[in-house]
Amino acid sequence: MDRLRFCVKLLFSFFAASSSCSCSFIADSLEDSGALLGSPKGRSPHTLPYKERYAGVDTAIVRGKHLYYTTVEFSPDYYWQQDSLYGRAEACLALYRDAECLQRIPCGDLVTYDADLHHLIDGHLYTECIRGANTVICRDGNELLVIPERVRLHGLVERDGVVYTMSRPIDSNGFCLRRGQDVMFRKDTGVLFGSFQDASYPETGALYMDAYSVVFWYGYGDELHLVVDGMDQLQQDVYGPFVDGKLYKSAPYRMPKVDDGVVWHRGSIWAGEGYCAHSGVRYVSGGTRSCIYEFHYLTVNDFGPPDAFTYVSSAGMAGIRYREDGVEAVFLPYLISASSPFSDHDAFAEGEDLSVEGSFRFISERCAILYGDELIVALSCNGRGECPRIVRGDNSYVLNINGFISSISISDN
């Protein structure tokens, strides 16, 4: 049987947007729209019949699970894509579970509508804001922790009622692990791996739980370090430099900058039950190339800019690209295993395409989930007066708000 080589075109064009929202003008409903959605590759898109959905949307989006998502919502006449008020518009953050709005938090002194400064973690909405010489962290609109330093969060974990944070100082270099306000680990130099914006990491960002321990990774020169509950563990059996490290069920996974002749500009490890995949950007003559490493063998290799979107699950991988007239994604199932790498560089496997017509953007990498072999995406519109939507398979759920979706997550609770 010929061994196959996968291909995903990950062409990315992203428009930077600062964002905002207001609380008195938002409809609670979702609609099942008649958007044009793609079918398997080689067939034309088809139009879904329009029908309104209010009750039962929870089971329609993800059966047996709950879909959480955060939005930033504005007054109906505000042009949020332009944001002429520069972060001072009347706005609010909202947290939804399926079709139900759980929280609406007005933006103000302690809550900003910057998508990088609020985080969806385990069904809760966390925000961070600078207040004088301190950083204030809130959960669901209530003050949770005050860090006595001006920092930006890169990770947050709650364990047994204690808040652990990973942060970078705004006014200096390095990174710091805290237990509440107490410093557990501080490093003035080195490269911290992971962030809230990196979808290969859990919702908690660079800091996460493994076997009930709070862990993170960093690189220092050619060294790779794993920190477990504040204890620094130099990985003495490997020599770098490295671009990423992950711990999954107590097993370490490392991604060297140079591996089998491939030089990675940046990269991410996706570790899960029964699989390990690498995605990133490597240097080639004349520019960069977006790639995926699966089981340490190159399985996807196509042109793309450094910020192309890739998502990986136990069932395969998905790549998303933007077109002038919409967004398209392709899902590629795994057809090989670690024990049977291939060398045929000209063989390609067809995947299932998803396409949505219109002018859309992702606000962050947290706006898509590869749930098994299904891609669920949250798209926000580039055009004024248009509504954001959540797309899963042949269903497109339109949110009747003037604003954008900043993140989505699936949970059993």
mmCIF file of C-alpha atoms in Angstrom:
data_model
loop_
_atom_site.group_PDB
_atom_site.id
_atom_site.type_symbol
_atom_site.label_atom_id
_atom_site.label_comp_id
_atom_site.label_asym_id
_atom_site.label_seq_id
_atom_site.Cartn_x
_atom_site.Cartn_y
_atom_site.Cartn_z
ATOM 1 C CA MET A 1 0.000 0.000 0.000
ATOM 2 C CA ASP A 2 1.430 3.312 -1.031
ATOM 3 C CA ARG A 3 2.269 5.539 1.843
ATOM 4 C CA LEU A 4 0.553 8.881 1.633
ATOM 5 C CA ARG A 5 1.601 12.440 2.121
ATOM 6 C CA PHE A 6 -0.821 15.048 3.303
ATOM 7 C CA CYS A 7 -1.176 18.615 2.118
ATOM 8 C CA VAL A 8 -2.979 21.583 3.654
ATOM 9 C CA LYS A 9 -2.888 25.064 2.212
ATOM 10 C CA LEU A 10 -2.680 27.438 5.133
ATOM 11 C CA LEU A 11 -2.772 30.884 3.626
ATOM 12 C CA PHE A 12 -3.431 33.532 6.244
ATOM 13 C CA SER A 13 -4.475 37.150 5.932
ATOM 14 C CA PHE A 14 -5.338 38.710 9.243
ATOM 15 C CA PHE A 15 -6.595 42.184 10.023
ATOM 16 C CA ALA A 16 -5.672 43.504 13.459
ATOM 17 C CA ALA A 17 -8.633 44.635 15.476
ATOM 18 C CA SER A 18 -9.009 46.166 18.860
ATOM 19 C CA SER A 19 -12.453 45.514 20.228
ATOM 20 C CA SER A 20 -15.300 46.557 22.607
ATOM 21 C CA CYS A 21 -18.972 46.039 23.851
ATOM 22 C CA SER A 22 -22.131 47.291 25.744
ATOM 23 C CA CYS A 23 -24.713 45.455 27.820
ATOM 24 C CA SER A 24 -28.193 46.831 27.303
ATOM 25 C CA PHE A 25 -28.638 46.140 23.612
ATOM 26 C CA ILE A 26 -27.897 42.475 23.027
ATOM 27 C CA ALA A 27 -30.304 39.778 21.848
ATOM 28 C CA ASP A 28 -29.967 36.409 23.559
ATOM 29 C CA SER A 29 -30.908 34.273 20.598
ATOM 30 C CA LEU A 30 -28.975 32.298 18.032
ATOM 31 C CA GLU A 31 -30.171 31.622 14.514
ATOM 32 C CA ASP A 32 -29.427 28.798 12.154
ATOM 33 C CA SER A 33 -28.462 30.848 9.114
ATOM 34 C CA GLY A 34 -28.560 30.049 5.441
ATOM 35 C CA ALA A 35 -24.849 30.667 4.968
ATOM 36 C CA LEU A 36 -23.036 28.962 2.114
ATOM 37 C CA LEU A 37 -21.128 26.044 3.541
ATOM 38 C CA GLY A 38 -18.687 23.765 1.808
ATOM 39 C CA SER A 39 -19.078 20.088 1.189
ATOM 40 C CA PRO A 40 -16.360 17.522 0.471
ATOM 41 C CA LYS A 41 -13.640 18.721 -1.869
ATOM 42 C CA GLY A 42 -14.593 18.769 -5.526
ATOM 43 C CA ARG A 43 -18.310 19.468 -4.940
ATOM 44 C CA SER A 44 -19.964 22.859 -5.054
ATOM 45 C CA PRO A 45 -21.115 24.563 -1.847
ATOM 46 C CA HIS A 46 -24.805 24.333 -1.100
ATOM 47 C CA THR A 47 -27.249 26.654 0.625
ATOM 48 C CA LEU A 48 -28.852 25.445 3.816
ATOM 49 C CA PRO A 49 -32.547 26.178 4.367
ATOM 50 C CA TYR A 50 -33.069 29.065 6.774
ATOM 51 C CA LYS A 51 -34.801 28.287 10.052
ATOM 52 C CA GLU A 52 -34.731 30.009 13.405
ATOM 53 C CA ARG A 53 -33.398 28.146 16.436
ATOM 54 C CA TYR A 54 -33.926 29.297 19.974
ATOM 55 C CA ALA A 55 -34.503 26.204 22.143
ATOM 56 C CA GLY A 56 -32.278 23.175 21.873
ATOM 57 C CA VAL A 57 -29.272 24.905 20.356
ATOM 58 C CA ASP A 58 -27.028 23.295 22.968
ATOM 59 C CA THR A 59 -27.525 19.783 21.589
ATOM 60 C CA ALA A 60 -27.448 21.056 18.008
ATOM 61 C CA ILE A 61 -23.967 22.550 18.298
ATOM 62 C CA VAL A 62 -22.219 19.741 20.190
ATOM 63 C CA ARG A 63 -24.305 16.725 21.161
ATOM 64 C CA GLY A 64 -23.731 15.609 24.738
ATOM 65 C CA LYS A 65 -21.348 18.486 25.425
ATOM 66 C CA HIS A 66 -21.594 22.180 26.169
ATOM 67 C CA LEU A 67 -20.077 24.843 23.959
ATOM 68 C CA TYR A 68 -18.757 27.851 25.853
ATOM 69 C CA TYR A 69 -17.815 31.030 24.031
ATOM 70 C CA THR A 70 -16.930 34.598 24.861
ATOM 71 C CA THR A 71 -18.052 37.663 22.941
ATOM 72 C CA VAL A 72 -17.321 41.362 22.937
ATOM 73 C CA GLU A 73 -20.510 43.289 22.271
ATOM 74 C CA PHE A 74 -21.072 46.919 21.251
ATOM 75 C CA SER A 75 -23.966 49.291 20.720
ATOM 76 C CA PRO A 76 -25.698 48.624 17.388
ATOM 77 C CA ASP A 77 -24.303 51.704 15.654
ATOM 78 C CA TYR A 78 -20.656 51.375 16.724
ATOM 79 C CA TYR A 79 -18.120 50.511 14.015
ATOM 80 C CA TRP A 80 -16.033 48.169 16.171
ATOM 81 C CA GLN A 81 -13.793 47.023 13.321
ATOM 82 C CA GLN A 82 -12.473 50.579 13.083
ATOM 83 C CA ASP A 83 -12.720 51.298 16.841
ATOM 84 C CA SER A 84 -12.451 55.079 16.484
ATOM 85 C CA LEU A 85 -12.755 55.481 20.272
ATOM 86 C CA TYR A 86 -9.560 53.472 20.778
ATOM 87 C CA GLY A 87 -10.730 51.098 23.484
ATOM 88 C CA ARG A 88 -13.071 53.568 25.215
ATOM 89 C CA ALA A 89 -16.328 52.606 23.511
ATOM 90 C CA GLU A 90 -19.342 51.477 25.544
ATOM 91 C CA ALA A 91 -18.894 47.737 25.616
ATOM 92 C CA CYS A 92 -19.223 44.534 27.598
ATOM 93 C CA LEU A 93 -17.786 41.047 27.703
ATOM 94 C CA ALA A 94 -20.254 38.187 27.572
ATOM 95 C CA LEU A 95 -19.895 34.498 28.417
ATOM 96 C CA TYR A 96 -22.278 31.993 26.809
ATOM 97 C CA ARG A 97 -22.955 28.324 27.331
ATOM 98 C CA ASP A 98 -24.719 27.074 24.225
ATOM 99 C CA ALA A 99 -27.546 29.592 23.662
ATOM 100 C CA GLU A 100 -27.608 30.841 27.261
ATOM 101 C CA CYS A 101 -25.789 34.004 28.316
ATOM 102 C CA LEU A 102 -24.174 33.305 31.693
ATOM 103 C CA GLN A 103 -22.410 36.620 32.273
ATOM 104 C CA ARG A 104 -22.344 40.138 30.870
ATOM 105 C CA ILE A 105 -19.594 42.266 32.327
ATOM 106 C CA PRO A 106 -19.474 45.986 31.487
ATOM 107 C CA CYS A 107 -16.068 47.181 30.351
ATOM 108 C CA GLY A 108 -14.507 49.832 32.514
ATOM 109 C CA ASP A 109 -11.571 50.430 34.820
ATOM 110 C CA LEU A 110 -11.002 46.736 35.641
ATOM 111 C CA VAL A 111 -12.273 45.107 32.445
ATOM 112 C CA THR A 112 -11.041 45.861 28.955
ATOM 113 C CA TYR A 113 -12.425 44.536 25.702
ATOM 114 C CA ASP A 114 -8.964 43.730 24.354
ATOM 115 C CA ALA A 115 -9.237 40.095 23.250
ATOM 116 C CA ASP A 116 -5.734 39.350 24.567
ATOM 117 C CA LEU A 117 -6.724 40.394 28.098
ATOM 118 C CA HIS A 118 -9.647 38.078 28.774
ATOM 119 C CA HIS A 119 -9.496 34.299 28.923
ATOM 120 C CA LEU A 120 -12.061 31.484 28.849
ATOM 121 C CA ILE A 121 -10.945 28.800 31.313
ATOM 122 C CA ASP A 122 -13.134 25.895 32.460
ATOM 123 C CA GLY A 123 -16.352 27.795 31.797
ATOM 124 C CA HIS A 124 -15.244 30.970 33.604
ATOM 125 C CA LEU A 125 -14.306 34.359 32.197
ATOM 126 C CA TYR A 126 -11.008 35.691 33.550
ATOM 127 C CA THR A 127 -9.842 39.241 32.892
ATOM 128 C CA GLU A 128 -6.621 41.098 33.613
ATOM 129 C CA CYS A 129 -6.084 44.830 33.909
ATOM 130 C CA ILE A 130 -3.317 47.196 35.045
ATOM 131 C CA ARG A 131 -4.248 49.417 37.992
ATOM 132 C CA GLY A 132 -1.410 51.713 38.999
ATOM 133 C CA ALA A 133 1.605 49.572 39.924
ATOM 134 C CA ASN A 134 -0.536 46.409 40.240
ATOM 135 C CA THR A 135 -2.275 43.897 37.992
ATOM 136 C CA VAL A 136 -5.850 43.004 38.895
ATOM 137 C CA ILE A 137 -7.237 39.602 37.883
ATOM 138 C CA CYS A 138 -11.004 39.074 37.946
ATOM 139 C CA ARG A 139 -13.119 35.966 37.507
ATOM 140 C CA ASP A 140 -16.643 36.414 36.137
ATOM 141 C CA GLY A 141 -16.436 40.112 36.928
ATOM 142 C CA ASN A 142 -15.319 39.717 40.553
ATOM 143 C CA GLU A 143 -11.837 40.584 41.779
ATOM 144 C CA LEU A 144 -9.849 37.392 42.310
ATOM 145 C CA LEU A 145 -6.212 38.372 42.775
ATOM 146 C CA VAL A 146 -3.993 41.455 42.838
ATOM 147 C CA ILE A 147 -0.413 40.936 41.653
ATOM 148 C CA PRO A 148 1.917 43.599 43.069
ATOM 149 C CA GLU A 149 3.593 44.188 39.707
ATOM 150 C CA ARG A 150 2.670 45.382 36.223
ATOM 151 C CA VAL A 151 2.500 42.127 34.253
ATOM 152 C CA ARG A 152 0.799 40.357 31.387
ATOM 153 C CA LEU A 153 -0.599 36.899 32.077
ATOM 154 C CA HIS A 154 0.614 33.931 30.037
ATOM 155 C CA GLY A 155 -1.021 31.217 32.141
ATOM 156 C CA LEU A 156 -3.479 30.725 35.000
ATOM 157 C CA VAL A 157 -4.442 27.602 36.960
ATOM 158 C CA GLU A 158 -6.716 27.198 39.976
ATOM 159 C CA ARG A 159 -5.941 24.193 42.182
ATOM 160 C CA ASP A 160 -7.657 23.548 45.518
ATOM 161 C CA GLY A 161 -8.857 27.127 45.679
ATOM 162 C CA VAL A 162 -5.365 28.559 45.098
ATOM 163 C CA VAL A 163 -4.604 30.686 42.024
ATOM 164 C CA TYR A 164 -1.313 30.013 40.205
ATOM 165 C CA THR A 165 -0.224 32.494 37.542
ATOM 166 C CA MET A 166 2.521 32.655 34.943
ATOM 167 C CA SER A 167 3.306 36.210 33.876
ATOM 168 C CA ARG A 168 5.796 38.430 32.127
ATOM 169 C CA PRO A 169 6.637 41.855 33.569
ATOM 170 C CA ILE A 170 5.671 44.802 31.377
ATOM 171 C CA ASP A 171 8.627 46.941 32.432
ATOM 172 C CA SER A 172 11.413 44.318 32.336
ATOM 173 C CA ASN A 173 12.399 40.902 30.975
ATOM 174 C CA GLY A 174 11.821 37.366 32.192
ATOM 175 C CA PHE A 175 8.825 35.505 33.583
ATOM 176 C CA CYS A 176 7.433 34.581 36.979
ATOM 177 C CA LEU A 177 5.359 31.780 38.535
ATOM 178 C CA ARG A 178 3.247 32.856 41.503
ATOM 179 C CA ARG A 179 1.105 31.027 44.037
ATOM 180 C CA GLY A 180 -1.375 33.744 44.874
ATOM 181 C CA GLN A 181 0.858 36.773 45.439
ATOM 182 C CA ASP A 182 3.879 34.694 46.464
ATOM 183 C CA VAL A 183 6.689 34.123 43.974
ATOM 184 C CA MET A 184 7.439 30.412 43.449
ATOM 185 C CA PHE A 185 9.825 30.740 40.522
ATOM 186 C CA ARG A 186 11.340 33.698 38.714
ATOM 187 C CA LYS A 187 13.698 33.832 35.748
ATOM 188 C CA ASP A 188 15.125 37.054 34.339
ATOM 189 C CA THR A 189 16.251 35.456 31.074
ATOM 190 C CA GLY A 190 15.098 32.545 28.954
ATOM 191 C CA VAL A 191 12.264 31.734 26.569
ATOM 192 C CA LEU A 192 8.901 30.815 28.074
ATOM 193 C CA PHE A 193 7.005 28.270 25.962
ATOM 194 C CA GLY A 194 3.282 28.737 25.470
ATOM 195 C CA SER A 195 0.614 31.371 25.985
ATOM 196 C CA PHE A 196 -3.161 31.795 26.083
ATOM 197 C CA GLN A 197 -3.090 32.510 22.350
ATOM 198 C CA ASP A 198 -1.346 29.242 21.400
ATOM 199 C CA ALA A 199 -4.094 26.707 20.693
ATOM 200 C CA SER A 200 -1.674 23.781 21.125
ATOM 201 C CA TYR A 201 -1.719 24.586 24.859
ATOM 202 C CA PRO A 202 -4.676 24.076 27.203
ATOM 203 C CA GLU A 203 -7.071 26.924 27.985
ATOM 204 C CA THR A 204 -4.862 27.732 30.967
ATOM 205 C CA GLY A 205 -2.043 28.852 28.668
ATOM 206 C CA ALA A 206 1.663 28.287 29.308
ATOM 207 C CA LEU A 207 0.835 27.040 32.810
ATOM 208 C CA TYR A 208 -1.195 23.831 33.039
ATOM 209 C CA MET A 209 -1.951 20.748 35.128
ATOM 210 C CA ASP A 210 -0.464 17.304 34.554
ATOM 211 C CA ALA A 211 -0.860 14.472 37.080
ATOM 212 C CA TYR A 212 -2.121 17.061 39.580
ATOM 213 C CA SER A 213 1.087 19.101 39.235
ATOM 214 C CA VAL A 214 1.315 22.664 37.932
ATOM 215 C CA VAL A 215 3.861 22.660 35.114
ATOM 216 C CA PHE A 216 5.463 24.820 32.433
ATOM 217 C CA TRP A 217 8.500 24.703 30.122
ATOM 218 C CA TYR A 218 11.177 27.184 29.153
ATOM 219 C CA GLY A 219 14.368 27.279 27.138
ATOM 220 C CA TYR A 220 17.656 28.848 28.160
ATOM 221 C CA GLY A 221 20.287 28.849 25.451
ATOM 222 C CA ASP A 222 20.713 25.224 24.421
ATOM 223 C CA GLU A 223 19.036 23.977 27.618
ATOM 224 C CA LEU A 224 15.464 22.774 27.997
ATOM 225 C CA HIS A 225 13.796 23.108 31.402
ATOM 226 C CA LEU A 226 10.601 21.614 32.831
ATOM 227 C CA VAL A 227 9.283 23.271 35.990
ATOM 228 C CA VAL A 228 6.960 21.120 38.148
ATOM 229 C CA ASP A 229 5.286 22.792 41.126
ATOM 230 C CA GLY A 230 8.035 25.395 41.149
ATOM 231 C CA MET A 231 10.916 22.885 40.984
ATOM 232 C CA ASP A 232 13.232 23.377 38.000
ATOM 233 C CA GLN A 233 14.176 20.157 36.163
ATOM 234 C CA LEU A 234 16.883 20.485 33.524
ATOM 235 C CA GLN A 235 16.343 17.952 30.733
ATOM 236 C CA GLN A 236 19.844 16.492 30.834
ATOM 237 C CA ASP A 237 19.302 13.862 28.141
ATOM 238 C CA VAL A 238 18.721 16.411 25.371
ATOM 239 C CA TYR A 239 20.629 19.336 23.914
ATOM 240 C CA GLY A 240 19.015 22.250 22.072
ATOM 241 C CA PRO A 241 18.039 24.819 21.356
ATOM 242 C CA PHE A 242 14.307 23.980 21.471
ATOM 243 C CA VAL A 243 11.124 25.670 20.295
ATOM 244 C CA ASP A 244 8.587 23.870 22.505
ATOM 245 C CA GLY A 245 8.084 21.267 25.206
ATOM 246 C CA LYS A 246 4.972 19.539 26.547
ATOM 247 C CA LEU A 247 4.204 17.171 29.426
ATOM 248 C CA TYR A 248 1.294 14.804 28.847
ATOM 249 C CA LYS A 249 0.444 12.138 31.444
ATOM 250 C CA SER A 250 3.950 12.526 32.938
ATOM 251 C CA ALA A 251 5.600 11.835 29.554
ATOM 252 C CA PRO A 252 7.842 14.631 28.213
ATOM 253 C CA TYR A 253 7.701 15.687 24.552
ATOM 254 C CA ARG A 254 10.395 17.960 23.147
ATOM 255 C CA MET A 255 10.659 19.847 19.849
ATOM 256 C CA PRO A 256 14.230 20.829 18.906
ATOM 257 C CA LYS A 257 14.877 23.839 16.724
ATOM 258 C CA VAL A 258 16.900 21.655 14.342
ATOM 259 C CA ASP A 259 15.543 18.155 13.717
ATOM 260 C CA ASP A 260 16.578 15.848 10.849
ATOM 261 C CA GLY A 261 17.828 18.828 8.872
ATOM 262 C CA VAL A 262 14.646 20.882 9.425
ATOM 263 C CA VAL A 263 15.252 24.290 11.035
ATOM 264 C CA TRP A 264 12.120 25.532 12.813
ATOM 265 C CA HIS A 265 11.493 29.261 13.113
ATOM 266 C CA ARG A 266 8.818 28.515 15.695
ATOM 267 C CA GLY A 267 6.704 25.493 16.504
ATOM 268 C CA SER A 268 4.192 23.799 18.747
ATOM 269 C CA ILE A 269 3.735 20.276 20.075
ATOM 270 C CA TRP A 270 0.249 18.761 20.115
ATOM 271 C CA ALA A 271 0.280 15.860 22.581
ATOM 272 C CA GLY A 272 -2.779 13.760 23.317
ATOM 273 C CA GLU A 273 -4.070 10.249 23.816
ATOM 274 C CA GLY A 274 -2.291 8.072 21.271
ATOM 275 C CA TYR A 275 -0.741 10.815 19.181
ATOM 276 C CA CYS A 276 1.932 13.477 19.093
ATOM 277 C CA ALA A 277 2.079 16.091 16.344
ATOM 278 C CA HIS A 278 4.266 19.111 15.666
ATOM 279 C CA SER A 279 3.217 22.229 13.783
ATOM 280 C CA GLY A 280 5.197 25.319 13.017
ATOM 281 C CA VAL A 281 7.130 27.337 10.489
ATOM 282 C CA ARG A 282 10.534 26.343 9.188
ATOM 283 C CA TYR A 283 13.077 28.263 7.164
ATOM 284 C CA VAL A 284 13.492 27.482 3.501
ATOM 285 C CA SER A 285 15.353 29.271 0.744
ATOM 286 C CA GLY A 286 13.506 32.433 -0.189
ATOM 287 C CA GLY A 287 11.136 32.620 2.776
ATOM 288 C CA THR A 288 9.249 30.498 5.265
ATOM 289 C CA ARG A 289 7.106 27.432 4.881
ATOM 290 C CA SER A 290 4.295 26.251 7.096
ATOM 291 C CA CYS A 291 4.620 22.609 8.063
ATOM 292 C CA ILE A 292 3.292 19.912 10.313
ATOM 293 C CA TYR A 293 5.349 17.149 11.884
ATOM 294 C CA GLU A 294 3.411 14.035 12.820
ATOM 295 C CA PHE A 295 5.101 11.325 14.888
ATOM 296 C CA HIS A 296 8.411 13.019 14.066
ATOM 297 C CA TYR A 297 7.904 12.538 10.333
ATOM 298 C CA LEU A 298 7.036 15.320 7.937
ATOM 299 C CA THR A 299 3.457 14.773 6.801
ATOM 300 C CA VAL A 300 2.242 18.215 5.769
ATOM 301 C CA ASN A 301 4.323 20.667 3.832
ATOM 302 C CA ASP A 302 2.813 23.579 1.931
ATOM 303 C CA PHE A 303 3.457 27.262 1.412
ATOM 304 C CA GLY A 304 2.046 29.590 4.030
ATOM 305 C CA PRO A 305 2.933 32.590 6.179
ATOM 306 C CA PRO A 306 4.077 32.250 9.809
ATOM 307 C CA ASP A 307 0.606 32.918 11.203
ATOM 308 C CA ALA A 308 -1.305 30.206 9.343
ATOM 309 C CA PHE A 309 -3.799 28.338 11.523
ATOM 310 C CA THR A 310 -3.363 24.658 12.318
ATOM 311 C CA TYR A 311 -5.393 22.451 14.688
ATOM 312 C CA VAL A 312 -4.700 18.858 15.692
ATOM 313 C CA SER A 313 -6.717 16.144 17.445
ATOM 314 C CA SER A 314 -6.502 12.382 17.859
ATOM 315 C CA ALA A 315 -8.389 11.962 14.573
ATOM 316 C CA GLY A 316 -6.164 14.124 12.379
ATOM 317 C CA MET A 317 -5.297 17.708 11.613
ATOM 318 C CA ALA A 318 -7.041 20.725 10.128
ATOM 319 C CA GLY A 319 -5.669 23.756 8.349
ATOM 320 C CA ILE A 320 -7.550 27.007 7.824
ATOM 321 C CA ARG A 321 -6.889 29.725 5.284
ATOM 322 C CA TYR A 322 -8.548 32.974 4.266
ATOM 323 C CA ARG A 323 -9.721 33.860 0.786
ATOM 324 C CA GLU A 324 -10.958 37.196 -0.501
ATOM 325 C CA ASP A 325 -14.506 35.829 -0.527
ATOM 326 C CA GLY A 326 -14.493 33.742 2.630
ATOM 327 C CA VAL A 327 -12.761 31.177 4.800
ATOM 328 C CA GLU A 328 -11.949 27.575 3.967
ATOM 329 C CA ALA A 329 -10.611 24.705 6.017
ATOM 330 C CA VAL A 330 -9.503 21.176 5.236
ATOM 331 C CA PHE A 331 -9.433 18.233 7.627
ATOM 332 C CA LEU A 332 -6.862 15.514 6.982
ATOM 333 C CA PRO A 333 -7.263 12.185 8.795
ATOM 334 C CA TYR A 334 -4.197 10.311 9.987
ATOM 335 C CA LEU A 335 -3.378 7.551 7.524
ATOM 336 C CA ILE A 336 -0.005 6.502 8.885
ATOM 337 C CA SER A 337 1.454 5.653 12.251
ATOM 338 C CA ALA A 338 4.735 6.322 13.990
ATOM 339 C CA SER A 339 5.956 2.857 13.062
ATOM 340 C CA SER A 340 5.348 3.300 9.336
ATOM 341 C CA PRO A 341 6.741 6.621 8.111
ATOM 342 C CA PHE A 342 6.659 7.237 4.398
ATOM 343 C CA SER A 343 9.056 8.716 1.889
ATOM 344 C CA ASP A 344 6.719 9.410 -1.037
ATOM 345 C CA HIS A 345 6.813 13.194 -1.294
ATOM 346 C CA ASP A 346 4.430 13.341 -4.242
ATOM 347 C CA ALA A 347 1.434 11.452 -2.830
ATOM 348 C CA PHE A 348 -1.444 13.453 -1.401
ATOM 349 C CA ALA A 349 -4.584 12.570 0.509
ATOM 350 C CA GLU A 350 -7.899 14.331 0.040
ATOM 351 C CA GLY A 351 -9.574 15.788 3.112
ATOM 352 C CA GLU A 352 -13.000 17.125 3.961
ATOM 353 C CA ASP A 353 -13.312 20.810 3.069
ATOM 354 C CA LEU A 354 -15.348 23.407 4.915
ATOM 355 C CA SER A 355 -15.911 26.793 3.330
ATOM 356 C CA VAL A 356 -17.928 29.813 4.402
ATOM 357 C CA GLU A 357 -18.620 32.714 2.065
ATOM 358 C CA GLY A 358 -18.097 36.245 3.291
ATOM 359 C CA SER A 359 -15.383 38.409 4.742
ATOM 360 C CA PHE A 360 -14.377 36.933 8.110
ATOM 361 C CA ARG A 361 -11.525 36.865 10.595
ATOM 362 C CA PHE A 362 -10.387 34.921 13.625
ATOM 363 C CA ILE A 363 -9.892 37.166 16.612
ATOM 364 C CA SER A 364 -7.526 34.571 18.105
ATOM 365 C CA GLU A 365 -6.377 30.974 17.678
ATOM 366 C CA ARG A 366 -8.906 30.112 20.407
ATOM 367 C CA CYS A 367 -11.682 30.684 17.880
ATOM 368 C CA ALA A 368 -11.470 27.152 16.472
ATOM 369 C CA ILE A 369 -11.596 23.643 17.933
ATOM 370 C CA LEU A 370 -10.814 20.372 16.223
ATOM 371 C CA TYR A 371 -13.297 18.161 18.071
ATOM 372 C CA GLY A 372 -12.339 14.663 16.943
ATOM 373 C CA ASP A 373 -12.717 14.878 13.181
ATOM 374 C CA GLU A 374 -15.008 17.921 13.202
ATOM 375 C CA LEU A 375 -13.825 21.487 13.040
ATOM 376 C CA ILE A 376 -15.876 24.055 14.972
ATOM 377 C CA VAL A 377 -14.975 27.641 14.137
ATOM 378 C CA ALA A 378 -16.055 31.037 15.466
ATOM 379 C CA LEU A 379 -15.935 33.643 12.725
ATOM 380 C CA SER A 380 -16.194 37.394 13.191
ATOM 381 C CA CYS A 381 -17.033 39.685 10.296
ATOM 382 C CA ASN A 382 -14.819 42.271 8.659
ATOM 383 C CA GLY A 383 -17.841 44.177 7.374
ATOM 384 C CA ARG A 384 -19.726 46.766 9.393
ATOM 385 C CA GLY A 385 -23.138 45.738 10.702
ATOM 386 C CA GLU A 386 -22.665 42.014 10.094
ATOM 387 C CA CYS A 387 -23.031 39.382 12.815
ATOM 388 C CA PRO A 388 -20.479 36.789 13.965
ATOM 389 C CA ARG A 389 -21.254 33.079 13.687
ATOM 390 C CA ILE A 390 -20.241 29.645 14.902
ATOM 391 C CA VAL A 391 -19.851 27.063 12.134
ATOM 392 C CA ARG A 392 -19.879 23.322 12.639
ATOM 393 C CA GLY A 393 -20.277 21.013 9.696
ATOM 394 C CA ASP A 394 -23.406 21.974 7.778
ATOM 395 C CA ASN A 395 -24.722 24.305 10.470
ATOM 396 C CA SER A 396 -23.964 27.992 10.877
ATOM 397 C CA TYR A 397 -25.269 29.654 14.049
ATOM 398 C CA VAL A 398 -25.486 33.427 13.794
ATOM 399 C CA LEU A 399 -25.221 35.528 16.951
ATOM 400 C CA ASN A 400 -27.434 38.617 16.839
ATOM 401 C CA ILE A 401 -24.859 41.021 18.244
ATOM 402 C CA ASN A 402 -22.718 43.848 16.974
ATOM 403 C CA GLY A 403 -19.322 42.545 17.969
ATOM 404 C CA PHE A 404 -17.076 39.537 17.750
ATOM 405 C CA ILE A 405 -16.416 36.096 19.266
ATOM 406 C CA SER A 406 -13.083 36.018 21.081
ATOM 407 C CA SER A 407 -12.854 32.313 22.065
ATOM 408 C CA ILE A 408 -14.733 29.003 22.140
ATOM 409 C CA SER A 409 -14.372 25.864 24.258
ATOM 410 C CA ILE A 410 -16.080 22.494 24.751
ATOM 411 C CA SER A 411 -16.848 21.126 28.201
ATOM 412 C CA ASP A 412 -18.795 18.297 29.851
ATOM 413 C CA ASN A 413 -20.185 20.692 32.492
#
